[in-house]
Amino acid sequence: MALNQLNQVVGVLAKEEADYGVAETLSNSADGINIYIGDGDPPAPEAYEYVFDGNIGRASGSLAPQKRTTPNGRFRSGSLQVLPKGLGAAYTTSSVTPPREVHRMMKAAGFDATFVTDHWEYTPTAHGTGFESLTLRQFSQGSQYDQAGVICDMSFETQGLGVPVMTFAWRGVASLPSDQSLPSITVLAPSVIAPVAAGITLTIGAYTDAVVRRVAYRSNRNVETARINQLLAGGHAGFVPGGMMPELEIEIERPLRSTFDPEAELAAATARALTLTFDDGGTANNWGLEMPQAQLASVTPGGEGALATVTLVYRAYASTPTANDFLTFTWGA
């Protein structure tokens, strides 16, 4: 007996929207992004969700469930993982960007992308100025899934000494799926390998001697606020992002307190500038982040066998209540 569908190959397209929630025309050659699935098979496609699931309660005369009506407010949410890397060619103009899985997904995750001489800077989008969204298409299990008005939260984590993995938790208004085999999709810089978590650079203020075991970043952006509009068919007008609370989690070998005393710094609310860079020495294949002002939010002692460790969580903050200067990601330079 022939198989129906297989859970083997997947593909993703994404493009910035000119108007929020108005689906863009997607191109297999111009909008492909290269996702990470690890060593196993791809994850199954995410389920459909509804603001109203169609339940109209029980029958008054019997307490039996009543026949459901049609659900409304359809959307999908999920996560895409990518390997953060550069283009592998110099950034010479604003038309030369990092790979789309970085450039476009970062914009949908609440960052403005700015070309500066020979590199790209990604800074948090100022509130009150609008926000970027994507039209997202997924090919999975012989079907095509389309979403509009997609916004994201972003995080990344190192995997031992391997390549860090960046995760974009997304949600958007969804169309029903259709049968569609995976087309040929073009991605940028397919031969460039992302830099690994070895030979990294980390500075915590003036402290540069930390022996780093693990790094994880979380934007903690709120992307869950749904716009309900009863004038619309389906009733779902998309999502409105809230603020973010960026934090950088660092596991290091426990230093001498005379060198660096995190518990004392937590108690004193000491402010530090943090920088973190991943670089393999290749052309335009480095990236990193900077928190110009950050404070410890937690300090957790740990251990690996006989080795003493400590996990630090730093949170970025703005220099003034009206400033937007608490975080910058950089690709290149």
Short mmCIF file of C-alpha atoms in Angstrom, two decimals, residues 20 28 34-35 38 53 58 60 86-87 97 108 118 138 142 144 174 201 211 219 221 246 258 261-262 304:
data_model
loop_
_atom_site.label_atom_id
_atom_site.label_comp_id
_atom_site.label_asym_id
_atom_site.label_seq_id
_atom_site.Cartn_x
_atom_site.Cartn_y
_atom_site.Cartn_z
CA TYR A 20 0.52 44.79 8.32
CA ASN A 28 10.79 30.66 -4.18
CA ASN A 34 17.37 28.32 5.61
CA ILE A 35 16.02 26.72 8.78
CA GLY A 38 19.27 19.28 13.73
CA ASP A 53 -13.19 27.26 19.26
CA ARG A 58 -24.58 22.31 26.86
CA SER A 60 -30.41 23.23 28.80
CA GLY A 86 27.02 36.17 7.98
CA LEU A 87 26.85 36.54 4.24
CA THR A 97 22.31 42.04 3.69
CA ALA A 108 9.95 40.72 12.58
CA ASP A 118 30.47 48.06 6.36
CA GLN A 138 5.84 26.75 5.17
CA GLY A 142 3.05 17.61 1.39
CA GLN A 144 1.50 24.53 2.10
CA ALA A 174 -3.38 31.68 9.11
CA THR A 201 34.81 37.26 22.93
CA VAL A 211 35.87 31.00 31.46
CA SER A 219 14.47 39.07 24.14
CA ARG A 221 9.20 40.15 23.73
CA PRO A 246 16.43 41.42 27.03
CA SER A 258 38.75 39.14 44.64
CA ASP A 261 32.13 38.74 42.92
CA PRO A 262 28.70 38.36 41.28
CA GLU A 304 30.08 20.12 37.02
#
